[in-house]
mmCIF file of C-alpha atoms and ligand atoms in Angstrom:
data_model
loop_
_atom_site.group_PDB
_atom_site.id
_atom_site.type_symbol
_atom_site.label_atom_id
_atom_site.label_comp_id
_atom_site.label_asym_id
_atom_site.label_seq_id
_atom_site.Cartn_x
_atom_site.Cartn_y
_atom_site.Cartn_z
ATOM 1 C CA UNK A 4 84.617 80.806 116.321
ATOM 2 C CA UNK A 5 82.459 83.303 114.540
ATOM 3 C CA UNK A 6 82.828 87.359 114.597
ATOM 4 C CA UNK A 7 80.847 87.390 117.529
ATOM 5 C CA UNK A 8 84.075 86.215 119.544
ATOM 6 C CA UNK A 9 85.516 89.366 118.744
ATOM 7 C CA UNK A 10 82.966 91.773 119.510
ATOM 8 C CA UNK A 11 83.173 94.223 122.969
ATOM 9 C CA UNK A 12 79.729 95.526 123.053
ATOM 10 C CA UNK A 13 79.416 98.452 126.095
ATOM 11 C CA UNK A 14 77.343 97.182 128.215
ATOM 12 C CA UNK A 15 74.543 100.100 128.002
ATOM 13 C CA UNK A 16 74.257 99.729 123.925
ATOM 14 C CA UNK A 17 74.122 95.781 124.637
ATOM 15 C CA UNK A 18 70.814 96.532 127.437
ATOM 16 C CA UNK A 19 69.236 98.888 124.918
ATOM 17 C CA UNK A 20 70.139 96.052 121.871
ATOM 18 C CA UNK A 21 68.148 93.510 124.038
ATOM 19 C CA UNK A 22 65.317 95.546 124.897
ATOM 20 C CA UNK A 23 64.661 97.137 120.793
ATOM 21 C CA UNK A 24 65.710 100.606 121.705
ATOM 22 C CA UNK A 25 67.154 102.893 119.493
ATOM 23 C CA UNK A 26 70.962 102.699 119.011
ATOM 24 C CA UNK A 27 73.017 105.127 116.813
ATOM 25 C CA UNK A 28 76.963 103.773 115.322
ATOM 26 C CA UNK A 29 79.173 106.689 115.306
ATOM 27 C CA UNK A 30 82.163 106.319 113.346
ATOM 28 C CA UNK A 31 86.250 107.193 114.542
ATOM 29 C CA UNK A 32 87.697 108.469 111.578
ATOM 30 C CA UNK A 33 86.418 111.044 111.835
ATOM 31 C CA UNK A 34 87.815 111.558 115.096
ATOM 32 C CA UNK A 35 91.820 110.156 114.064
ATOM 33 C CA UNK A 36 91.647 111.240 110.843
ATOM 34 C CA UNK A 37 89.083 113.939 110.057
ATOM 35 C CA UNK A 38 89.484 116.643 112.709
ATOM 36 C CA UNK A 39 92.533 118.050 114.887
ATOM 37 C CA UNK A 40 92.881 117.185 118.233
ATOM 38 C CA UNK A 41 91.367 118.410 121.329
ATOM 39 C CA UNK A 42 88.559 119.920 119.396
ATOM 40 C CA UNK A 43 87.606 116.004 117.746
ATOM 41 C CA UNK A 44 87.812 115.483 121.953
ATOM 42 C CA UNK A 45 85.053 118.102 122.305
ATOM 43 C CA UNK A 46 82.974 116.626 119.527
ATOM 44 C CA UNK A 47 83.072 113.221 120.295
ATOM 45 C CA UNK A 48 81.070 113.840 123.833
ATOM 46 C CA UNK A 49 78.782 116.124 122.153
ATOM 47 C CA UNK A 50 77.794 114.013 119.225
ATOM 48 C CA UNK A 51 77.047 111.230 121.891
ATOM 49 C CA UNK A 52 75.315 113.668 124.178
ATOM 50 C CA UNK A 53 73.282 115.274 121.118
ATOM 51 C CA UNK A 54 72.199 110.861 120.483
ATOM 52 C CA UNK A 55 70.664 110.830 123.868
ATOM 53 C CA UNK A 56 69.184 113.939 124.348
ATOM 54 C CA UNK A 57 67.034 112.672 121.601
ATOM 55 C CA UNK A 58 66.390 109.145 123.727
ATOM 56 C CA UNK A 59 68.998 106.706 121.897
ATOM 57 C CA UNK A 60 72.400 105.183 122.676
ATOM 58 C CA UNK A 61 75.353 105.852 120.979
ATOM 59 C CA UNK A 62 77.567 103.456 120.173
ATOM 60 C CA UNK A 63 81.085 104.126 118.932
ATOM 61 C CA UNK A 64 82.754 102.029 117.084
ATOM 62 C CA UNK A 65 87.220 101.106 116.765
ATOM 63 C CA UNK A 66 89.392 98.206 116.236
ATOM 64 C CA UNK A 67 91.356 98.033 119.753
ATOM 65 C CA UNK A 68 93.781 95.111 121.247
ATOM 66 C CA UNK A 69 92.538 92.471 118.649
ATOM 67 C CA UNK A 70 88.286 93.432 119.591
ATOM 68 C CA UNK A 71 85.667 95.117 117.884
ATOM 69 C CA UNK A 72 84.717 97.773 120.211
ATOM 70 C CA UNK A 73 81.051 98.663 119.606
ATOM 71 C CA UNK A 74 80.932 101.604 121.858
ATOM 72 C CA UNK A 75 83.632 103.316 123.618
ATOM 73 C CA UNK A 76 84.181 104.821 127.135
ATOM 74 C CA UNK A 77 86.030 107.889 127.914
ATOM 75 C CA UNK A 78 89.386 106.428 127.569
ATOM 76 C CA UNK A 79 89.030 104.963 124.500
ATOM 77 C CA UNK A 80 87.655 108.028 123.061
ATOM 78 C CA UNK A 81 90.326 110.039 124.440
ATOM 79 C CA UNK A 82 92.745 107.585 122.795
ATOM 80 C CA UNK A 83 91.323 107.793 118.970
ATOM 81 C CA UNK A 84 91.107 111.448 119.166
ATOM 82 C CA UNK A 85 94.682 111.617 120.349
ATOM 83 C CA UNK A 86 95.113 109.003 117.513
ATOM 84 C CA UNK A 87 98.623 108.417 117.750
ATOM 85 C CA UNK A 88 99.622 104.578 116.032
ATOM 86 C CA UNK A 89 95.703 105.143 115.230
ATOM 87 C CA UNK A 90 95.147 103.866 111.815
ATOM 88 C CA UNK A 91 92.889 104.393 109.538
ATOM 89 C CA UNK A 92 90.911 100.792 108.838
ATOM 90 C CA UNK A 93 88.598 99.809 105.631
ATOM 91 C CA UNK A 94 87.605 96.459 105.116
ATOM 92 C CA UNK A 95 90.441 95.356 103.106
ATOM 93 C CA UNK A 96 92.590 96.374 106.681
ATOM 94 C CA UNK A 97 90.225 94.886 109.172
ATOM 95 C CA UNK A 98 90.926 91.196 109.252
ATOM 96 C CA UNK A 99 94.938 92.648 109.682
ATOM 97 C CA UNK A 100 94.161 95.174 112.687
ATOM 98 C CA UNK A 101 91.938 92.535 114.678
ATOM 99 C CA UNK A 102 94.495 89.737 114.120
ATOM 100 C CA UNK A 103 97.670 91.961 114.514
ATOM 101 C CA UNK A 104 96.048 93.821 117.773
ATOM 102 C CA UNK A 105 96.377 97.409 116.319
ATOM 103 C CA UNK A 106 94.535 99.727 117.178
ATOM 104 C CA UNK A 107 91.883 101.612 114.562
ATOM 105 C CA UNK A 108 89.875 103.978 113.434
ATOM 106 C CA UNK A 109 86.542 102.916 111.293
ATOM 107 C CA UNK A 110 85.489 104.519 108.242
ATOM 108 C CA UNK A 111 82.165 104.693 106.840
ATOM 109 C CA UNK A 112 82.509 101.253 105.636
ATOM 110 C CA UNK A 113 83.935 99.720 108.638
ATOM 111 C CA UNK A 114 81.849 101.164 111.292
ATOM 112 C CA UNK A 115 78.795 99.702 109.135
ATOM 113 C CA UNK A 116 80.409 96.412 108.912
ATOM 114 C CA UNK A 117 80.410 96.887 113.013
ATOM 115 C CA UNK A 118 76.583 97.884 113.201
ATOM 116 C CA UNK A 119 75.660 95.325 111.231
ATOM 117 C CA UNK A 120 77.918 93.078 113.385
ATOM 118 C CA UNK A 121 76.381 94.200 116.611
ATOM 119 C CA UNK A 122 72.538 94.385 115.137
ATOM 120 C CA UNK A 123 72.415 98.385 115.147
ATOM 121 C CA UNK A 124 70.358 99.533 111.932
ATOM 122 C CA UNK A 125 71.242 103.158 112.275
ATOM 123 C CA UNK A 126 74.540 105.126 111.805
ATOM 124 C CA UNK A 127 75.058 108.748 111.634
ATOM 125 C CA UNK A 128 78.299 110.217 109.956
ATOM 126 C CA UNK A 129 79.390 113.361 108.606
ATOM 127 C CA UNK A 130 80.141 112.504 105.041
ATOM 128 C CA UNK A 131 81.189 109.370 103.459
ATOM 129 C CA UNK A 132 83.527 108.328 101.045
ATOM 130 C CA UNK A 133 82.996 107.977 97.248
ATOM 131 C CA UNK A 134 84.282 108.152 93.859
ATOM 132 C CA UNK A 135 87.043 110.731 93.687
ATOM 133 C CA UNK A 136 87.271 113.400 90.909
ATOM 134 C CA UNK A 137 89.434 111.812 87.682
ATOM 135 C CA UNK A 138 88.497 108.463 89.441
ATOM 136 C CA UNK A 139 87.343 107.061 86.037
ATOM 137 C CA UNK A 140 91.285 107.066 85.509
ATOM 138 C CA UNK A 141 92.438 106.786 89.041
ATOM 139 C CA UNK A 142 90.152 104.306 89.935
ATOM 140 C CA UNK A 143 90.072 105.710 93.719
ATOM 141 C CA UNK A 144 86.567 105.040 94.808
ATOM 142 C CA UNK A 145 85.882 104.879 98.838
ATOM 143 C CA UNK A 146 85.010 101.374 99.907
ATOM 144 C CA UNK A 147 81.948 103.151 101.863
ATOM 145 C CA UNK A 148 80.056 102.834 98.023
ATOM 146 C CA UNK A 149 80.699 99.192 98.108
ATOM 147 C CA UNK A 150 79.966 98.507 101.678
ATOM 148 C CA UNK A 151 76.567 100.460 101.292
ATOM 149 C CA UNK A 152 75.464 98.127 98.644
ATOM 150 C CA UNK A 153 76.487 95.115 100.455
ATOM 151 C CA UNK A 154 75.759 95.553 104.068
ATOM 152 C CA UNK A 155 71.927 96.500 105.943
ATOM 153 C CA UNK A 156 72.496 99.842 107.546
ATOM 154 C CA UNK A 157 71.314 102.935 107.003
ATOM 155 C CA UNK A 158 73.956 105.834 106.718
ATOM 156 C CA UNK A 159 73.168 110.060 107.761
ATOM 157 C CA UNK A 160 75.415 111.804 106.073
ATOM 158 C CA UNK A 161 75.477 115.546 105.120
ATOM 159 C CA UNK A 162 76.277 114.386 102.152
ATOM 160 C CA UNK A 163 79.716 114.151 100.451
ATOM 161 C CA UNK A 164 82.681 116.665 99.720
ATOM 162 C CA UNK A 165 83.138 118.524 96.668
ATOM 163 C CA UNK A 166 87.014 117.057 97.058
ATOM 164 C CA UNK A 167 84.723 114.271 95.282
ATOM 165 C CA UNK A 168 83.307 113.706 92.021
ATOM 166 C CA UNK A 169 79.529 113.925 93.182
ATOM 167 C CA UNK A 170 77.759 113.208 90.190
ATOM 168 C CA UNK A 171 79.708 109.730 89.645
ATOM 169 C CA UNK A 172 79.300 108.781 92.999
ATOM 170 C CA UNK A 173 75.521 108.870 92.955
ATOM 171 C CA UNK A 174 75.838 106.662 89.757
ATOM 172 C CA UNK A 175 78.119 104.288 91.866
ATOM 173 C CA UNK A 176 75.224 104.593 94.512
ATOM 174 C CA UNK A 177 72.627 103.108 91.792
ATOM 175 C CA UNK A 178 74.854 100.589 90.509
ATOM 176 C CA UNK A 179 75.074 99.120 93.796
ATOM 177 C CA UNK A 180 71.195 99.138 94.797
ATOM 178 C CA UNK A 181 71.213 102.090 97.194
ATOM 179 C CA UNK A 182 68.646 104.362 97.913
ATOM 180 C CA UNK A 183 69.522 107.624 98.694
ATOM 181 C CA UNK A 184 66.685 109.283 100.282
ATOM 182 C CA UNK A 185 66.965 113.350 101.207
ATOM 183 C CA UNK A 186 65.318 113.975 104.802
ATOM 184 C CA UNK A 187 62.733 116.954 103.664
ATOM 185 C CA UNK A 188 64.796 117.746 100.494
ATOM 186 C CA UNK A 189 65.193 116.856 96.558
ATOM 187 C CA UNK A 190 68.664 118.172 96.696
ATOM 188 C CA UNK A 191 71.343 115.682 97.716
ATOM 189 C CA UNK A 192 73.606 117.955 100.104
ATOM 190 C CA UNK A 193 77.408 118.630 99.404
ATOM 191 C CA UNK A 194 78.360 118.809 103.060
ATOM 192 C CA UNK A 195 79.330 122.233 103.010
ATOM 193 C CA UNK A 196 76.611 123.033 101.352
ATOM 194 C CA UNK A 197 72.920 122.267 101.416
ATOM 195 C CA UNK A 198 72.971 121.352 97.256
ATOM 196 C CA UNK A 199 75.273 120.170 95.429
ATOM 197 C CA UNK A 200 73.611 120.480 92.469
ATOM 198 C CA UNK A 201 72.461 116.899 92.129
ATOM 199 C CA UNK A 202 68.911 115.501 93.130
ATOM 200 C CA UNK A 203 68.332 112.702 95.667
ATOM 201 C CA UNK A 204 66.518 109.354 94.602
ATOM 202 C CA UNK A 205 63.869 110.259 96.801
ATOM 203 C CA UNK A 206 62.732 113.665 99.272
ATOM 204 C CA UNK A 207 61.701 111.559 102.704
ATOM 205 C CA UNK A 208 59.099 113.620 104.336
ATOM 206 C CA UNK A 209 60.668 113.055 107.875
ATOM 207 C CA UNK A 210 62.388 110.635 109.735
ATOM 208 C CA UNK A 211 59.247 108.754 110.429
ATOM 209 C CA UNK A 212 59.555 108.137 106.386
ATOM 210 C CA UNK A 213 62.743 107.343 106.321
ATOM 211 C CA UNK A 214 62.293 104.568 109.554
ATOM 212 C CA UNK A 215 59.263 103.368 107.281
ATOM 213 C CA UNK A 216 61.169 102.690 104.125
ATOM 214 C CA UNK A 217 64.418 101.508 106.343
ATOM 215 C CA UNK A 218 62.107 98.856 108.265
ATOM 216 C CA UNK A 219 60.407 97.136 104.530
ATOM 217 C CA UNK A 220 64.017 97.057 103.317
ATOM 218 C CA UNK A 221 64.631 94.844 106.169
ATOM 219 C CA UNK A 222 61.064 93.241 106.080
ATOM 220 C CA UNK A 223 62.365 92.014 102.607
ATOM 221 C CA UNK A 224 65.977 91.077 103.325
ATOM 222 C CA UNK A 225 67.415 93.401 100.549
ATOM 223 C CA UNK A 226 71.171 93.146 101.613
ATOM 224 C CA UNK A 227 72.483 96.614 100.565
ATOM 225 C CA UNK A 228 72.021 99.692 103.067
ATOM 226 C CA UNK A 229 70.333 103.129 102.571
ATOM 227 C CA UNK A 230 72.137 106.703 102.487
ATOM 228 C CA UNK A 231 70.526 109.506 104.060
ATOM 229 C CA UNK A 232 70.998 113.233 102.817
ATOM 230 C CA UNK A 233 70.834 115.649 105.803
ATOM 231 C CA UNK A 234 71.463 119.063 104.848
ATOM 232 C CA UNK A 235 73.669 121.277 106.879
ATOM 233 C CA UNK A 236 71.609 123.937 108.576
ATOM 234 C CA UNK A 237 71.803 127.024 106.682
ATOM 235 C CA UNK A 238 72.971 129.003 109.158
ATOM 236 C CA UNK A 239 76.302 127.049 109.243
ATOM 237 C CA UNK A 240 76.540 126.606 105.790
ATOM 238 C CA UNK A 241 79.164 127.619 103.209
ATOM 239 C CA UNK A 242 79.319 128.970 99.775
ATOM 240 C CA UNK A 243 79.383 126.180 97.496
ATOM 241 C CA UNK A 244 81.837 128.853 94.896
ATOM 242 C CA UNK A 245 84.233 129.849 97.444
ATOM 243 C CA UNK A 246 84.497 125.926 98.679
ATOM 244 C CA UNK A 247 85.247 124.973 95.365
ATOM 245 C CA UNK A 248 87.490 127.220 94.924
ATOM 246 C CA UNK A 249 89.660 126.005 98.681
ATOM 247 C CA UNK A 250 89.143 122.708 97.190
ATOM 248 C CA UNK A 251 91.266 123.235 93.920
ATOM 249 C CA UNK A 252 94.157 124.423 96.032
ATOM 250 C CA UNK A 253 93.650 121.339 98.273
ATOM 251 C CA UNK A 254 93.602 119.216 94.991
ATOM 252 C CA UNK A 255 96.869 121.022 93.556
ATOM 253 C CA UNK A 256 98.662 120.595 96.830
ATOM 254 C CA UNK A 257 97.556 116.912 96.601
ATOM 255 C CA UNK A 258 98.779 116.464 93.301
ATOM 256 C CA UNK A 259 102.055 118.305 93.842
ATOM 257 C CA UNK A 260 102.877 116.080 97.015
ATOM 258 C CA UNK A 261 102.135 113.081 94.863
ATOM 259 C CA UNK A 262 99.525 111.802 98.245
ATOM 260 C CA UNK A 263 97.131 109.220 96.955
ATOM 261 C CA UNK A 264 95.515 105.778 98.164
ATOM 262 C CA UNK A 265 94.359 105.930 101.498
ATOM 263 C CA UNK A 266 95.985 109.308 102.796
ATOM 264 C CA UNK A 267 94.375 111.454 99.917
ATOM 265 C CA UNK A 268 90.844 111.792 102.111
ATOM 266 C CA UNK A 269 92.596 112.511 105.549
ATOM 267 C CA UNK A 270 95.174 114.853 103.346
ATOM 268 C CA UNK A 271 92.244 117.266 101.613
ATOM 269 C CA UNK A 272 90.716 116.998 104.718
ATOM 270 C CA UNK A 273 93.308 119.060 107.063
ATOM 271 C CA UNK A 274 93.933 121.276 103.960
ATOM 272 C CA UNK A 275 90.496 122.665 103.964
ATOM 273 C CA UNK A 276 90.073 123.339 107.811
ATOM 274 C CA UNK A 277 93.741 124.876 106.834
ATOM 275 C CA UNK A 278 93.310 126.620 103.960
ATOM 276 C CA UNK A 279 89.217 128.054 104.988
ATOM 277 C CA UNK A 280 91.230 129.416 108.916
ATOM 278 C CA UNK A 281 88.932 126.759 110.588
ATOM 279 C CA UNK A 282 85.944 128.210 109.342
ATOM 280 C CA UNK A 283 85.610 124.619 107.581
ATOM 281 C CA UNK A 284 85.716 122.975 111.327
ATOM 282 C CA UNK A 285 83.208 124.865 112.675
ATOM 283 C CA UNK A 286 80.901 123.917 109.987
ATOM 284 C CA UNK A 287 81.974 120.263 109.697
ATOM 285 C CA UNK A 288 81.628 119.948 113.524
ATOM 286 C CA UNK A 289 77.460 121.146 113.004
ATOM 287 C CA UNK A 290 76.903 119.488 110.367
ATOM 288 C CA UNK A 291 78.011 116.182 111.751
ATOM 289 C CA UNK A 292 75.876 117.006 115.191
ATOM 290 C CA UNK A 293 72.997 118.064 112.936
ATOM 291 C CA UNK A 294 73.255 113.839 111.739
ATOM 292 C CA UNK A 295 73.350 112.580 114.846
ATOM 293 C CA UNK A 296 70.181 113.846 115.936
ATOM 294 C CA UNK A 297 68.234 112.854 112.977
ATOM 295 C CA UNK A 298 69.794 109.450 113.029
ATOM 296 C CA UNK A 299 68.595 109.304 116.460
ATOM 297 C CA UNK A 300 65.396 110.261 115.368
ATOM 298 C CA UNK A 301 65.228 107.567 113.086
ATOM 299 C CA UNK A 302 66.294 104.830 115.169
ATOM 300 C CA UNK A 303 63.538 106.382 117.861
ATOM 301 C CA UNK A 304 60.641 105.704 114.832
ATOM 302 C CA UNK A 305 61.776 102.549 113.979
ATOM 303 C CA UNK A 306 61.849 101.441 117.375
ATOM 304 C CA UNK A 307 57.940 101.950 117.189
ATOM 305 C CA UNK A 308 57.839 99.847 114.060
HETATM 306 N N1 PSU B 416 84.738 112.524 104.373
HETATM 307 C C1 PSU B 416 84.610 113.487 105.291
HETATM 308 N N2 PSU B 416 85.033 113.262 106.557
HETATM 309 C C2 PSU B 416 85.605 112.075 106.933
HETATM 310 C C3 PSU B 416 85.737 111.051 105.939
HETATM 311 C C4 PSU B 416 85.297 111.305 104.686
HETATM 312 O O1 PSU B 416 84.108 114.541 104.981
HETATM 313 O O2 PSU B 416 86.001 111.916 108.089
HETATM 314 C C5 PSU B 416 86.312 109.723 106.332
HETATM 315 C C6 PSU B 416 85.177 108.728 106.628
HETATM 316 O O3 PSU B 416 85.581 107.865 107.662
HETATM 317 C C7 PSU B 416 85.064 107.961 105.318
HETATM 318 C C8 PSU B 416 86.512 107.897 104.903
HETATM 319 O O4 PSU B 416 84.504 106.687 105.452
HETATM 320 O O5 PSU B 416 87.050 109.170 105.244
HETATM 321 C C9 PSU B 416 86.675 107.609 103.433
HETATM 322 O O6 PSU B 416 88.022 107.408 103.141
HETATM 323 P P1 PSU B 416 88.405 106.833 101.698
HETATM 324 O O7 PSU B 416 88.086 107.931 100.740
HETATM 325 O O8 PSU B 416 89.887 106.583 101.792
HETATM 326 O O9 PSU B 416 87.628 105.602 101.493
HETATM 327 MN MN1 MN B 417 90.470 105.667 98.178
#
């Protein structure tokens, strides 16, 4: 048996797979873990309807009942967003979910392990994991930096929090080989926030660039993936000072509770849609929308490739 024994792929992404057009991963963290319920309900259909108003199939990926779902129907949806007994699965958990039948939620790492499992190139998030402020002493650094060194997929993200150390997860970024390309920026984005005060590798002209450089990786077989820097729209965005300053009091509470490991990200999380009145939610929920449709894009370009 191989991993392809495990793998549920809906049979619409499986039709556009076989015929080279363009497929988007979505992740379900941030479903379970990363917004409340019933507005992650609300999101989830959008983000899939904002895929294929821009002519690609989304394909969502969870661990359920011992299979890797690569693309999930209502129900399912409707279950991780209700996300009760829903963990929250890396790669160190994902042998244990399949084998014990729980269900999960994938992270940024795990829902590329899935795209790469299922041949999808492109994945759209809204912002991944990385090294976590004090890490050089904690040692907490998101197994998304790892995965994206390791595994061929290409990652939209609006960046990453400020709950983050940004600067020292870039570094992680080129210690592992990844390219992180801005799509028509220098700045790499602090979700939130268009800048974040911190340039990316590269400003990618459009997507068209960005399916260019994505398809020579693959032409040469260069195992790591690429991150993508999508800028919230300004007209959603937030002030970087006033963030910073919500973020502290997330840390504090953080530190106070003693949460660390694996609940820390889902923790500061619900503390800043908390502590910002939801403003935080509305943003996150554009910003995240914002990906999908230039991760769509990009899958539509390098289906012309
Ligand atoms: N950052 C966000 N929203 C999220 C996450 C991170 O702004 O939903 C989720 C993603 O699924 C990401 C994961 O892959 O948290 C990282 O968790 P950790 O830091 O425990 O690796
Ligand atoms: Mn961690």
């Amino acid at each position: 048996m191989n991993y392809r024994d495990y793998l549920d792929i809906k049979p619409e992404v499986a039709e556009a797979l076989a015929a080279g057009k363009p497929v988007v991963a979505l992740e379900s963290t941030i479903l379970s873990h990363g917004m409340p319920y019933p507005q992650n309900l609300e999101f989830a259909a959008k983000v899939e309807e904002v895929v294929r108003s821009e002519g690609a199939v989304p394909a969502t990926m969870a661990l359920i009942g011992g299979r890797i779902k690569v693309g999930l129907d209502e129900a399912a949806l409707e279950v991780m967003c209700k996300a009760e007994n829903v963990g929250k699965v890396s790669r160190r958990d994902f042998a244990v979910y399949l084998a014990e039948k729980k269900t999960g939620a994938t992270t940024v790492a795990t829902t590329m392990m899935c795209a790469n499992f299922a041949g999808i190139k492109v994945f759209a998030t809204g912002g991944i994991g990385g090294v976590h402020r004090h890490g050089e002493v904690t040692m907490d650094v998101s197994a998304d930096l790892q995965e994206l060194g390791n595994t061929p997929v290409c990652v939209v993200c609006a960046g990453c929090k400020q709950i983050l150390d940004i600067g020292r997860t870039l570094e992680y970024l080129e210690t592992m080989g990844v390219p992180v390309l801005g799509n028509r920026t220098g700045d790499f984005p602090a979700f939130y926030c268009p800048k974040s005060g911190y340039k990316v590798d590269y400003a990618a002209k459009d997507e068209a660039d960005i399916a260019r450089i994505l398809k020579t990786s693959s032409d040469l077989g260069l195992k790591g993936g690429m991150l993508v820097g999508n800028p919230v729209p300004e007209e959603y965005a937030m002030d970087f000072d006033y963030m910073e300053g919500i973020i502290q009091q997330a840390l504090a509470e953080a530190e106070e509770k003693g949460v660390r490991g694996k609940e820390i990200t889902p923790f500061l999380l619900a503390k800043v849609v908390e502590l910002t009145g939801g403003d935080s939610l509305a943003t996150n929920i554009q910003l995240a929308l914002n990906n999908a449709r230039c991760a769509a894009k990009i899958a539509a370009e390098l289906a012309k490739l």
